Short mmCIF file of C-alpha atoms in Angstrom, two decimals:
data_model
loop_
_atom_site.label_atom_id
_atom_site.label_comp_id
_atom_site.label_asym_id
_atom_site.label_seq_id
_atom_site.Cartn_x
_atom_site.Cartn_y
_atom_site.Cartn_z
CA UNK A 1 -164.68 -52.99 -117.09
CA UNK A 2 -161.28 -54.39 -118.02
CA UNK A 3 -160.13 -52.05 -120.29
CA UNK A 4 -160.46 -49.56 -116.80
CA UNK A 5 -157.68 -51.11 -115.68
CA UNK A 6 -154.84 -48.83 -114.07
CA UNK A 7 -151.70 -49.86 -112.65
CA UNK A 8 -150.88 -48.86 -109.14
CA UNK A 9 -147.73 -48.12 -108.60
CA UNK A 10 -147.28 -48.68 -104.88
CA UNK A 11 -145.26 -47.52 -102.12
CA UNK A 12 -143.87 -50.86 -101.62
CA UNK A 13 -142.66 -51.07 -105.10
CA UNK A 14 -140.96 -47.72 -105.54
CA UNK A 15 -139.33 -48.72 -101.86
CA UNK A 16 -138.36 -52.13 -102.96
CA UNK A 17 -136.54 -50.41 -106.16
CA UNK A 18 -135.08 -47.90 -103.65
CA UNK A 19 -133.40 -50.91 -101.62
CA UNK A 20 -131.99 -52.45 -104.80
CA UNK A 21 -130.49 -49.38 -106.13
CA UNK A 22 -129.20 -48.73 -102.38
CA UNK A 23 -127.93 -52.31 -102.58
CA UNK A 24 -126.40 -51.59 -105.85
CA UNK A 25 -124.26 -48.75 -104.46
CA UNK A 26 -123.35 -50.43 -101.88
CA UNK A 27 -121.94 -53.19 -103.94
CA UNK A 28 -120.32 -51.12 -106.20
CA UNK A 29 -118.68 -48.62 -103.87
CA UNK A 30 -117.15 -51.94 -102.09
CA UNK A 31 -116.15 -52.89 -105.72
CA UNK A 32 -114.25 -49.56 -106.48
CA UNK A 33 -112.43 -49.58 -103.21
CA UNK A 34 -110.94 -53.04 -103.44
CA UNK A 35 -109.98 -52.09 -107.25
CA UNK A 36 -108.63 -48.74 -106.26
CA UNK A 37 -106.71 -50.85 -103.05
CA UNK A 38 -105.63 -53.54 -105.31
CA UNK A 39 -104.06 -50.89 -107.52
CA UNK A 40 -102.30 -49.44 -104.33
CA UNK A 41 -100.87 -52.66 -102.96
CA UNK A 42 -99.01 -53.63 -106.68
CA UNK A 43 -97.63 -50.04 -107.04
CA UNK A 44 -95.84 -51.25 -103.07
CA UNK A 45 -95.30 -54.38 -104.30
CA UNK A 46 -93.49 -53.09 -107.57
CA UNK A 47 -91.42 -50.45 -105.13
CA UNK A 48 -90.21 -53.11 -102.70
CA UNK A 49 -89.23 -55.75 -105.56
CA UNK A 50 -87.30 -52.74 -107.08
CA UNK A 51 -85.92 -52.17 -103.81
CA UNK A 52 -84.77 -55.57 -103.42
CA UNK A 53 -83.05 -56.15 -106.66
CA UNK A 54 -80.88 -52.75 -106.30
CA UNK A 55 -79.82 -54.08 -102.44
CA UNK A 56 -78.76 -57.38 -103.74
CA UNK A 57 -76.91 -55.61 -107.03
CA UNK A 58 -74.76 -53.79 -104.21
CA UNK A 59 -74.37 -57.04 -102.42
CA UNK A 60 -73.02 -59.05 -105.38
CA UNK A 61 -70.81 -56.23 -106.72
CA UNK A 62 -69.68 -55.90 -110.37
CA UNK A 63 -70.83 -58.18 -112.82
CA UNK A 64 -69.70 -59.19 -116.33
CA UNK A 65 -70.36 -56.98 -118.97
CA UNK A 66 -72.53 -59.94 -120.75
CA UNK A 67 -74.64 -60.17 -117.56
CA UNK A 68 -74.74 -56.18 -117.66
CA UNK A 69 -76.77 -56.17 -121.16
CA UNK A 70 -79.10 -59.01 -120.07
CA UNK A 71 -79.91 -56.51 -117.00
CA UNK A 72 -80.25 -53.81 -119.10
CA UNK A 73 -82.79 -55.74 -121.41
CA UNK A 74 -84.54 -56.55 -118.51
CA UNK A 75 -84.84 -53.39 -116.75
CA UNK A 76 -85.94 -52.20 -120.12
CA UNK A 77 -88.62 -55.38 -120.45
CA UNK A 78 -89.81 -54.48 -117.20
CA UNK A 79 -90.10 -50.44 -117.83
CA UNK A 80 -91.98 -50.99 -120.85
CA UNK A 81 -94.66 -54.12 -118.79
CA UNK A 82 -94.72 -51.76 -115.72
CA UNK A 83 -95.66 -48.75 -118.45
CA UNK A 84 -98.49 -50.85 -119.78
CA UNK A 85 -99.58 -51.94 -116.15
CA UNK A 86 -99.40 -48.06 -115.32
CA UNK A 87 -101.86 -46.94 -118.01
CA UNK A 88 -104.43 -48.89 -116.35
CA UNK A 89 -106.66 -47.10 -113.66
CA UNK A 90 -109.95 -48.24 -111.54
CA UNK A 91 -111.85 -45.24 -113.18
CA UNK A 92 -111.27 -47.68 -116.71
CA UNK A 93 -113.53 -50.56 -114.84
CA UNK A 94 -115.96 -47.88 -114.01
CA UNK A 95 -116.37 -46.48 -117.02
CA UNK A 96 -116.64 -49.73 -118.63
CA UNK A 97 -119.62 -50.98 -116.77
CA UNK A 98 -121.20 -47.89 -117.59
CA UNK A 99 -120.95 -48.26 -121.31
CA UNK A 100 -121.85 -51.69 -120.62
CA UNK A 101 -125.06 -50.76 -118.77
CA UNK A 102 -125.86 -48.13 -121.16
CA UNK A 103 -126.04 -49.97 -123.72
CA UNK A 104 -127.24 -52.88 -122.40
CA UNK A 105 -131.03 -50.58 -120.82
CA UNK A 106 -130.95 -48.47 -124.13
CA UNK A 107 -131.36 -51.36 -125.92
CA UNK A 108 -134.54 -52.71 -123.60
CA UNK A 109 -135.92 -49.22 -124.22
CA UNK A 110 -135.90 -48.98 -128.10
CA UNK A 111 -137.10 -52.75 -128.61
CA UNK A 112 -139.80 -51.48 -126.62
CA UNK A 113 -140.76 -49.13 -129.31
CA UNK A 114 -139.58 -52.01 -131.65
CA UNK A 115 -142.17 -54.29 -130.25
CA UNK A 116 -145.39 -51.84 -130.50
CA UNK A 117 -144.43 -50.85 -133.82
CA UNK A 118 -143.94 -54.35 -135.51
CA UNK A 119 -147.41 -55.08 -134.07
CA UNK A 120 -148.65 -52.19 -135.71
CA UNK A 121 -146.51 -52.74 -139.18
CA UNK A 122 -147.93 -56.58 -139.10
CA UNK A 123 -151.71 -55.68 -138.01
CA UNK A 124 -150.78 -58.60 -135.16
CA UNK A 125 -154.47 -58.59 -132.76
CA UNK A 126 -153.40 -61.32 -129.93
CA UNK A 127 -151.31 -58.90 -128.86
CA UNK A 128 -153.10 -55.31 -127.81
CA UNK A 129 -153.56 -55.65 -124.68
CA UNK A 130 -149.98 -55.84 -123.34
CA UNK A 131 -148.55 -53.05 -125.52
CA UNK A 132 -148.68 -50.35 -122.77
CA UNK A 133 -145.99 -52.79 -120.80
CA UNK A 134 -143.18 -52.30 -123.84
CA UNK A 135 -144.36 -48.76 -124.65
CA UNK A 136 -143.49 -48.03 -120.67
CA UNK A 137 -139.76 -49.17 -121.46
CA UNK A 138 -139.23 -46.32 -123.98
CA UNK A 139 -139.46 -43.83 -121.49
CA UNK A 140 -135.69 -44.98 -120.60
CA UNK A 141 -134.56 -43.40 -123.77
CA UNK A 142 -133.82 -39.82 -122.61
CA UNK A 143 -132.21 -40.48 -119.90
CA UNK A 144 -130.23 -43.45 -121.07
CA UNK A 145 -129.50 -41.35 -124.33
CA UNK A 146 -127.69 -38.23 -121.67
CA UNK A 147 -125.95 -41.24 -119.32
CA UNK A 148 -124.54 -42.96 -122.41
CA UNK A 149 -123.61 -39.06 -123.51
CA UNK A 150 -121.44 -38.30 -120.06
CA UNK A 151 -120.12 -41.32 -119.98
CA UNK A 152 -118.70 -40.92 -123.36
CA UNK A 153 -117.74 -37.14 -122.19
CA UNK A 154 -115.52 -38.69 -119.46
CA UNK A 155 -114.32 -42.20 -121.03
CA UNK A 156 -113.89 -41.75 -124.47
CA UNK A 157 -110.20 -42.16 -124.66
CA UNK A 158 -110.06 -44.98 -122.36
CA UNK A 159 -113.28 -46.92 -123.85
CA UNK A 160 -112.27 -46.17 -127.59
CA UNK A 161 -108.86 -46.27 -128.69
CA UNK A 162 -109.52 -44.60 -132.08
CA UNK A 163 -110.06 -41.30 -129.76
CA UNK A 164 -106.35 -40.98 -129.48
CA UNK A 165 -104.83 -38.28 -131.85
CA UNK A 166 -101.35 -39.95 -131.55
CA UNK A 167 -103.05 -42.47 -133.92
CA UNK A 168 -103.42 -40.12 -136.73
CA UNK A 169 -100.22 -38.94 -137.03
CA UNK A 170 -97.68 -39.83 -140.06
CA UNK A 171 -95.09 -41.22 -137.56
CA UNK A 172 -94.64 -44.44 -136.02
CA UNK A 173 -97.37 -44.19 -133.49
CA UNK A 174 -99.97 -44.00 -136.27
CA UNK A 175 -102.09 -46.85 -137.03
CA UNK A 176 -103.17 -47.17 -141.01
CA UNK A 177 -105.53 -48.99 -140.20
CA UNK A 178 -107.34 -46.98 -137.89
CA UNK A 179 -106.85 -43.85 -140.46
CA UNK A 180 -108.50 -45.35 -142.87
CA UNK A 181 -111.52 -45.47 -140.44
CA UNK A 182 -111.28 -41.65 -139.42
CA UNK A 183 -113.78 -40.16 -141.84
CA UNK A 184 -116.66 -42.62 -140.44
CA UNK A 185 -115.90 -41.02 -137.10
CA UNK A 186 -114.46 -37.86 -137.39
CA UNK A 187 -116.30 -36.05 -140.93
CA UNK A 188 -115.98 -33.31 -141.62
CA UNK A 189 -113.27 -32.13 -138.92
CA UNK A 190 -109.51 -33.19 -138.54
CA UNK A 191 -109.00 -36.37 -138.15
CA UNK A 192 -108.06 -37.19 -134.13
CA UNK A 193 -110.26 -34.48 -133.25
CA UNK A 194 -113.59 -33.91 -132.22
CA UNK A 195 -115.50 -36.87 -133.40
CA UNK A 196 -118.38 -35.08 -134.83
CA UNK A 197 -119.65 -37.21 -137.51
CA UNK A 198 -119.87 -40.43 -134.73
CA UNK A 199 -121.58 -38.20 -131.61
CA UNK A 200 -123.68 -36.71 -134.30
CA UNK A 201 -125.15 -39.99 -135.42
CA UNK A 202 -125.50 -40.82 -131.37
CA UNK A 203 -127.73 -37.74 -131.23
CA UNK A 204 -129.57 -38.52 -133.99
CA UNK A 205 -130.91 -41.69 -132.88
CA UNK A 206 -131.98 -40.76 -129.75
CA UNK A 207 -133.70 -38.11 -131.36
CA UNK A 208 -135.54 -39.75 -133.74
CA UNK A 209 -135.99 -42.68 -131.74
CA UNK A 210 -137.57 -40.48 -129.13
CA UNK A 211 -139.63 -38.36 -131.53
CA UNK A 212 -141.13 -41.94 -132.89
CA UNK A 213 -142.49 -42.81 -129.51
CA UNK A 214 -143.61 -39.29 -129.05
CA UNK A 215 -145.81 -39.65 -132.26
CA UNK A 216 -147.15 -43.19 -131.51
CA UNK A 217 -147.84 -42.91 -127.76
CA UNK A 218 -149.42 -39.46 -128.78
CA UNK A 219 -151.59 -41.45 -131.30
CA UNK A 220 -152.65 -44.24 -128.90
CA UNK A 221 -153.75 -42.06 -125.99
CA UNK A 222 -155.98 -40.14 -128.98
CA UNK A 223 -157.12 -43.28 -129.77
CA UNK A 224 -158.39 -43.60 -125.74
CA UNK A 225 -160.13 -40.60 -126.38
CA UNK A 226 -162.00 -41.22 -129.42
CA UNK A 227 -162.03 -44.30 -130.78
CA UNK A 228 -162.26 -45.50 -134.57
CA UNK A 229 -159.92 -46.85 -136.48
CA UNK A 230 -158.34 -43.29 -137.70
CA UNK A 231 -155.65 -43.48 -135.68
CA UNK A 232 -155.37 -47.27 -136.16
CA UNK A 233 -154.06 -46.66 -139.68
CA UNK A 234 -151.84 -43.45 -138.43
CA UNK A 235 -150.02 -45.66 -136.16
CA UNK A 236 -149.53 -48.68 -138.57
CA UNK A 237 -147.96 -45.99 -140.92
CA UNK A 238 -145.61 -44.66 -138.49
CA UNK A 239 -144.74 -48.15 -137.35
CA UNK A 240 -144.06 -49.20 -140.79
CA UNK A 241 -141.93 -45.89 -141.08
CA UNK A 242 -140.18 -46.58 -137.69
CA UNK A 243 -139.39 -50.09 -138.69
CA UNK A 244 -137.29 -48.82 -142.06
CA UNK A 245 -135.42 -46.44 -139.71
CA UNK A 246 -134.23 -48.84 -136.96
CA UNK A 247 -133.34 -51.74 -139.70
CA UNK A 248 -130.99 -48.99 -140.51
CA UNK A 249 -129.54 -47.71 -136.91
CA UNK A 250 -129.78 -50.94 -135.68
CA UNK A 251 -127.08 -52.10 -136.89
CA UNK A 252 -125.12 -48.59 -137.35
CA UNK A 253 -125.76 -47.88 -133.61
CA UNK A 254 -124.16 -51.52 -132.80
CA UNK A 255 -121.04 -50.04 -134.92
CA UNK A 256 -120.82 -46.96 -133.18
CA UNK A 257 -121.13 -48.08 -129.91
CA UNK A 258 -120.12 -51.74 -129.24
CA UNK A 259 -117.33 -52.80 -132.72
CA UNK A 260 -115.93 -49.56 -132.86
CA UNK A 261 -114.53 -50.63 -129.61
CA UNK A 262 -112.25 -53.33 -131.03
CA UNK A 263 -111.29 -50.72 -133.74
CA UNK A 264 -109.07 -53.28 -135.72
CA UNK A 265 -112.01 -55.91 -135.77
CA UNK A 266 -115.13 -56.04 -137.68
CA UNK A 267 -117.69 -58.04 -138.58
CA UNK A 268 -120.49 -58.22 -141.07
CA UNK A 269 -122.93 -59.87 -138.80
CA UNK A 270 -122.37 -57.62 -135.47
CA UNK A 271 -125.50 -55.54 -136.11
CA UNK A 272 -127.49 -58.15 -136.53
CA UNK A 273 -126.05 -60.10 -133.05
CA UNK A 274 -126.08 -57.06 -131.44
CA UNK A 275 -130.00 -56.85 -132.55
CA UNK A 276 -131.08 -60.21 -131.68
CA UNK A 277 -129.15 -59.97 -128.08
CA UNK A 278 -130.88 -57.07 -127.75
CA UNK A 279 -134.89 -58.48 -128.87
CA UNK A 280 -134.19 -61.39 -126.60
CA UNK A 281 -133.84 -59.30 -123.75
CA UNK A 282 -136.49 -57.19 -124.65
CA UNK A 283 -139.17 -60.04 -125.40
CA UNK A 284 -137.79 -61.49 -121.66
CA UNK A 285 -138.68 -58.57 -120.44
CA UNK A 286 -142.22 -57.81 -121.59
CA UNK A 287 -142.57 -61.27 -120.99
CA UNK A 288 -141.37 -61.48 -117.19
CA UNK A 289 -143.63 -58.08 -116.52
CA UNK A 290 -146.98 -59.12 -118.12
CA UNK A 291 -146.51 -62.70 -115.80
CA UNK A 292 -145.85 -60.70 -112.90
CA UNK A 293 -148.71 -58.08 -113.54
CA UNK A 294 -151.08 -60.99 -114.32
CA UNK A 295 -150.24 -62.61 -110.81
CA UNK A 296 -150.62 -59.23 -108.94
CA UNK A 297 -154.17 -59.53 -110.53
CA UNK A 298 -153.62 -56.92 -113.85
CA UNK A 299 -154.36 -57.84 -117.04
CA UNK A 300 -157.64 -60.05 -116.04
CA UNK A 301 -158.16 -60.58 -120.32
CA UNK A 302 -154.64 -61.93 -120.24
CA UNK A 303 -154.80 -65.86 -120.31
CA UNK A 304 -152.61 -69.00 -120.74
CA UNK A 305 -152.61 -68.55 -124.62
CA UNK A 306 -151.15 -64.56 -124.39
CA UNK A 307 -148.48 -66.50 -122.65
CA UNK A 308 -148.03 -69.32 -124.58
CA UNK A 309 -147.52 -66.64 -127.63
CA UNK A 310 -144.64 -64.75 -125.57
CA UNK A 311 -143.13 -68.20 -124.35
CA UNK A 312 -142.72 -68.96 -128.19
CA UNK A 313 -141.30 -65.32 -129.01
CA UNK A 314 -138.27 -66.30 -126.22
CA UNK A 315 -137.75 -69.43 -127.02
CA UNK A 316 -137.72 -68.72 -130.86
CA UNK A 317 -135.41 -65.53 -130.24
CA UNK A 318 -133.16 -67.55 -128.42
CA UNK A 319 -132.36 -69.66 -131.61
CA UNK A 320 -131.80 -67.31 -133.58
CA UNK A 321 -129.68 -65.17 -131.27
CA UNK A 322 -127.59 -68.52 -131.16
CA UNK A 323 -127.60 -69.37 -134.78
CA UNK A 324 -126.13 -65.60 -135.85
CA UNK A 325 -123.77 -66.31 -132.50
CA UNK A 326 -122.54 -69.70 -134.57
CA UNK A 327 -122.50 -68.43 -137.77
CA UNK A 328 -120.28 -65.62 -136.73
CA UNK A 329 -118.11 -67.83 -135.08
CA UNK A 330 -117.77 -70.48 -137.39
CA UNK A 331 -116.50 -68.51 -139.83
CA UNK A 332 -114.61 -66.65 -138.11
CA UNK A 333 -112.73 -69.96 -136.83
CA UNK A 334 -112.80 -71.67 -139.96
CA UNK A 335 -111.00 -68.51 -142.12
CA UNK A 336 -108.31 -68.65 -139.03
CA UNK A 337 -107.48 -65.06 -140.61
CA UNK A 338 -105.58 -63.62 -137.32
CA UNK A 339 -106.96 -60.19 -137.33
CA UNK A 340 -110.59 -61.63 -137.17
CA UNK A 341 -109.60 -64.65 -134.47
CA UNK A 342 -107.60 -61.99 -132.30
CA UNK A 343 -111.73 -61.10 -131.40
CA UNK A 344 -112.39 -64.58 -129.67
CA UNK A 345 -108.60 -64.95 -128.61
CA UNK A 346 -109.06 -62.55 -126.09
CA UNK A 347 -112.04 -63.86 -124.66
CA UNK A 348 -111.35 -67.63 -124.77
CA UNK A 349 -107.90 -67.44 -123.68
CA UNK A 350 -108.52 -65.26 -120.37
CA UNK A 351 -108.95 -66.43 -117.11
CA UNK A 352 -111.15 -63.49 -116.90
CA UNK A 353 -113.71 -63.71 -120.07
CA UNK A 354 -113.52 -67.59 -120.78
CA UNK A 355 -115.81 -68.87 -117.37
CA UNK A 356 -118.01 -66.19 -118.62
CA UNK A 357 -117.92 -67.49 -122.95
CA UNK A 358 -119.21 -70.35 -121.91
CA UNK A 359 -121.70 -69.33 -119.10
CA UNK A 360 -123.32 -67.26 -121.84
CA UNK A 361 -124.14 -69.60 -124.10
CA UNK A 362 -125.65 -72.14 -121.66
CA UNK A 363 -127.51 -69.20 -120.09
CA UNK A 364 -128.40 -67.63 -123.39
CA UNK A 365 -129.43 -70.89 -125.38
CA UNK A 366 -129.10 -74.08 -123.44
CA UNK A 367 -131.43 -73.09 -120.21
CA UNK A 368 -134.49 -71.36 -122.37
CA UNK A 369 -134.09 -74.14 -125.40
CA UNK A 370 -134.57 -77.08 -122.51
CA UNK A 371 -136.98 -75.19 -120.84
CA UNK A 372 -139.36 -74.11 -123.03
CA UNK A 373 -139.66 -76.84 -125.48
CA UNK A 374 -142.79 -78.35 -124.09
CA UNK A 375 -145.91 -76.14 -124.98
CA UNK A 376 -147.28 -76.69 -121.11
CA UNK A 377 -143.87 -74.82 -120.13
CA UNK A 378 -144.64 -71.33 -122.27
CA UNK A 379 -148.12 -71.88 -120.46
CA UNK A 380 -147.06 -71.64 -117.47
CA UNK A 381 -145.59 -68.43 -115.05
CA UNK A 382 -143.47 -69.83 -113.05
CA UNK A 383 -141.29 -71.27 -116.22
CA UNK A 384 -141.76 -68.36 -118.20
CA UNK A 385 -140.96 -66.41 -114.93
CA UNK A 386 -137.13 -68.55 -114.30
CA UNK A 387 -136.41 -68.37 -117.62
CA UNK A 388 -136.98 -64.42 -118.23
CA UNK A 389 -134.94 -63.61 -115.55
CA UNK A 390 -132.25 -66.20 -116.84
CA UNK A 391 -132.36 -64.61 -120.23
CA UNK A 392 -131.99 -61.37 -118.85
CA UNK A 393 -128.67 -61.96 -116.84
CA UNK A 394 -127.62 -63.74 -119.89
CA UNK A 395 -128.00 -60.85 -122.16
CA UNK A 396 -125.99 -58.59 -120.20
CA UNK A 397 -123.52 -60.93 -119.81
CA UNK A 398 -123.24 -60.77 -123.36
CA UNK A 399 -122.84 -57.48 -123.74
CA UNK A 400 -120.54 -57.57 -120.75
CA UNK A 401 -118.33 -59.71 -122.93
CA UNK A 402 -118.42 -57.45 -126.05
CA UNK A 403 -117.46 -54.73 -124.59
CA UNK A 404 -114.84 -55.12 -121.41
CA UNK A 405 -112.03 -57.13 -123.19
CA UNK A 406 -111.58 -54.77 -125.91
CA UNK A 407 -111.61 -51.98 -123.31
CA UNK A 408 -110.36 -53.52 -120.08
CA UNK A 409 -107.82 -56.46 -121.62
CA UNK A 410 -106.42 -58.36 -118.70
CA UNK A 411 -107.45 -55.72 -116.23
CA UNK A 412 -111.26 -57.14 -116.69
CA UNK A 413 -113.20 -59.52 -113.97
CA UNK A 414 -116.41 -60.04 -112.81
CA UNK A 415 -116.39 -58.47 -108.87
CA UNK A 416 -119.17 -56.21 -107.02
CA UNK A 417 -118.44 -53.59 -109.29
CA UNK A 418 -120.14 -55.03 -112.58
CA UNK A 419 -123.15 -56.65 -109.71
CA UNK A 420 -123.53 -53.16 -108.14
CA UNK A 421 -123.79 -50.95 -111.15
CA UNK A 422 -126.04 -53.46 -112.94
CA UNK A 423 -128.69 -53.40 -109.81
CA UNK A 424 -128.13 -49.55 -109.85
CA UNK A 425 -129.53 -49.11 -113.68
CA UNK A 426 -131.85 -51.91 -113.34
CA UNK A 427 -133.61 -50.19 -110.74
CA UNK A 428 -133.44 -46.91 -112.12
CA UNK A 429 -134.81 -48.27 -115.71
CA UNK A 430 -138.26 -50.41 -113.80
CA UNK A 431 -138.61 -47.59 -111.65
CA UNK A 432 -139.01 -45.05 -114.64
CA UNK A 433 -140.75 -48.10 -116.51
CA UNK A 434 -143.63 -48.65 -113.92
CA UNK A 435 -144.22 -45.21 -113.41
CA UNK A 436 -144.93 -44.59 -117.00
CA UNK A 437 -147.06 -47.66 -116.70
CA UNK A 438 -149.39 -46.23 -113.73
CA UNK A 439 -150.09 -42.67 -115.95
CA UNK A 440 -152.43 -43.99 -118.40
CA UNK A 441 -155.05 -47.10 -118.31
CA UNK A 442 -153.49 -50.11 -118.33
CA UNK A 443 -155.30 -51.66 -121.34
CA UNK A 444 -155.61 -49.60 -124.68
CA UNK A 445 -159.54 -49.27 -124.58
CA UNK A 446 -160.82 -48.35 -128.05
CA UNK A 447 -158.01 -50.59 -129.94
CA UNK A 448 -159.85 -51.96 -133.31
CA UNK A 449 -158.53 -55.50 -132.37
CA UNK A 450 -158.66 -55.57 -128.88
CA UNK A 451 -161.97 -57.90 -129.31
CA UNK A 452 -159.22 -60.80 -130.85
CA UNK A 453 -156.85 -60.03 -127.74
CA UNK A 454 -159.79 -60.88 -125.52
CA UNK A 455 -160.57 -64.18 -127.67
CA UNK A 456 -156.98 -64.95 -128.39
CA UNK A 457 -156.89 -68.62 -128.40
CA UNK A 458 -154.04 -71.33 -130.11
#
């Protein structure tokens, strides 16, 4: 019978996930050493062009006493840029791409959940038998929730600047603006000081996000067991339930963990980008897994219109991640109210971040809009196959751009250290993914509407 089906996680899987992450490593071990090197060489480089300049102030003797002040400025110029220059380490990239990566895999994980429960909440039938591929993401949750918790641990100060306790102060290194923020981060405690309020709201979602998966995968394997449509209602209440919760800490956990970054900036929309970036990766996903598990010979009930229904979901996702991406913009750039601009300053005006402003757009909207106009393209694997994987890279590439200018500045690039760590948590995040997948049957096989998935037709 179909609904028998069990994925097999083979040995040439798990060893081709192995080489990746080994690959990944790699990459980024090269990528630390020629940012720790780089480092090493402008610290000489700084030394001999000291050097220089007090041999040839010997050489030329005295000098006016105008010429005397402009050196003085100068030395002091140059103290203060090789102060700022000084403050930045190689650990600061690392850390970045962490948070980056973090945030980027949590994000997969939870839309997941997202995706079962809104088919649930919406009593959607095409759809039942290819939610045990999202339900496998959520799995990522734990250990994504303790990675994104040690990272913080160890980079808080240099990924968030409102960590500082200088800031709080009533002297001239205090930023008003950043005390009035203090209470959403730092209630009930002293300002500057443990953030309790902000890592308390980081546990909380992860706990409740994790405790609604635990209820509805609970639920579902039940519903294995014994069939009925008991547990059909159970789960559409907890979905509908769920769905309330994450409107909420959707957007609040975008706050926390990506604007709060830029702690000067802010933006009534972010949640809401930071939500659809995240659903278009996570509808890319489901969709590049149930192509690939259909080719391998899974999912025999899965046809061209199960496809067809996930092509649309990408393709419509993409517009709207694009039109909250303009609106955001445009109104940010028509206002031309500097502490709002200062946000796409930074990345259009860098060498660094402006190649990749632009690649993320074409990636993100262009390719997939093109693509998957036509109806035979969402009908189709190997389309649906190209552009899944585009919208993927794309996605973190957005996220790579809303986080490493506000923590990085001009230190920021795009080397083997952002490839490497990004192959290192991809790999890590399918290989806990598929082996969640090959636990349980493949196909739910007393769902109430799995009879419409199996006669889904448009």
């Amino acid at each position: 019978m179909i609904t028998d089906e069990k994925f097999v996680f083979t040995s040439k899987a798990k060893r081709s996930l192995i080489i990746t992450a080994v690959i990944g490593v790699v990459l980024a071990i090269l990528g630390i050493y020629l940012n720790a090197t780089a480092g090493h060489h402008d610290d000489h480089a700084a030394e001999a062009g000291a050097h220089t300049e007090h041999v040839e102030g010997e050489a030329h003797g005295e000098v006016a006493h105008g010429d005397e002040h402009a050196s003085a400025v100068g030395e002091h110029a140059a103290e203060g840029e090789e102060h700022h220059t000084a403050e930045y380490h190689w650990t600061h990239r690392v850390k970045a791409n962490l948070w980056i990566n973090n945030v980027y895999f949590i994000g997969l994980a939870v839309i997941g959940l997202f995706f079962v429960a809104l088919q649930y909440a919406a009593q959607a039938g095409w759809s039942a038998a290819i939610q045990r591929i999202p339900l496998s993401f959520v799995n990522w949750l734990p250990i994504g929730g303790v990675l994104m918790l040690l990272t913080y641990l160890w980079g808080s100060h240099e990924i968030f600047h409102w960590t500082h306790e200088y800031l709080y102060s009533d002297g001239p290194a205090g930023d008003e603006i950043i005390k009035g923020k203090a209470g959403f981060f730092f209630w009930p405690l002293a300002d500057g000081g443990f953030p309790f309020f902000w890592l308390l709201r980081m546990v909380l979602y992860f706990v409740i996000w994790y405790g609604f998966y635990r209820m509805i995968k609970k639920t579902i394997l039940q519903e294995d067991l014994h069939g009925g449509t008991k547990y059909w209602y159970k789960l559409r209440s907890y979905s509908a339930i769920f769905l309330v919760f994450f409107a909420v800490t959707s957007s609040t956990s975008a706050w926390d963990w990506v604007m709060s970054i830029d702690t000067h900036w802010f933006s009534t929309m972010f949640g809401w980008y930071v939500f659809a970036s995240w659903f278009v990766a996570g509808l890319a996903a489901i969709t590049l897994v149930t192509t690939l598990l259909r080719e391998a010979g899974y999912l025999k009930m899965i046809n061209s219109n199960h496809l067809h229904d996930l092509g649309k979901f990408v393709f419509a996702f993409s517009i709207f991640w694009t039109y909250i991406w303009f609106s955001q913009f445009l109104l940010i750039y028509y206002a031309n109210i500097p502490e709002e601009t200062i946000y796409f300053v930074e990345r259009l005006a860098s060498d660094h971040y402006a190649p990749v402003f632009f690649i993320n757009l074409i990636l993100n909207f262009f390719f997939p809009f093109l693509v998957l106009m036509t109806r035979d393209s969402k009908r189709h694997s190997i389309f649906l196959k190209i552009v899944c994987t585009v919208v993927l890279v794309g996605h973190w590439l957005d996220f790579y751009l809303m986080v490493t200018p506000g923590v990085l500045k001009e230190n920021g690039g795009f080397q083997f250290l952002e490839v490497g760590f990004a192959l290192i948590y991809f790999a890590a995040f399918a290989f806990v993914a598929l082996l969640s997948l090959s636990r349980h049957a493949l196909v739910p096989k007393n769902h109430p509407m799995l009879e419409e998935s199996i006669h889904h037709h448009i």
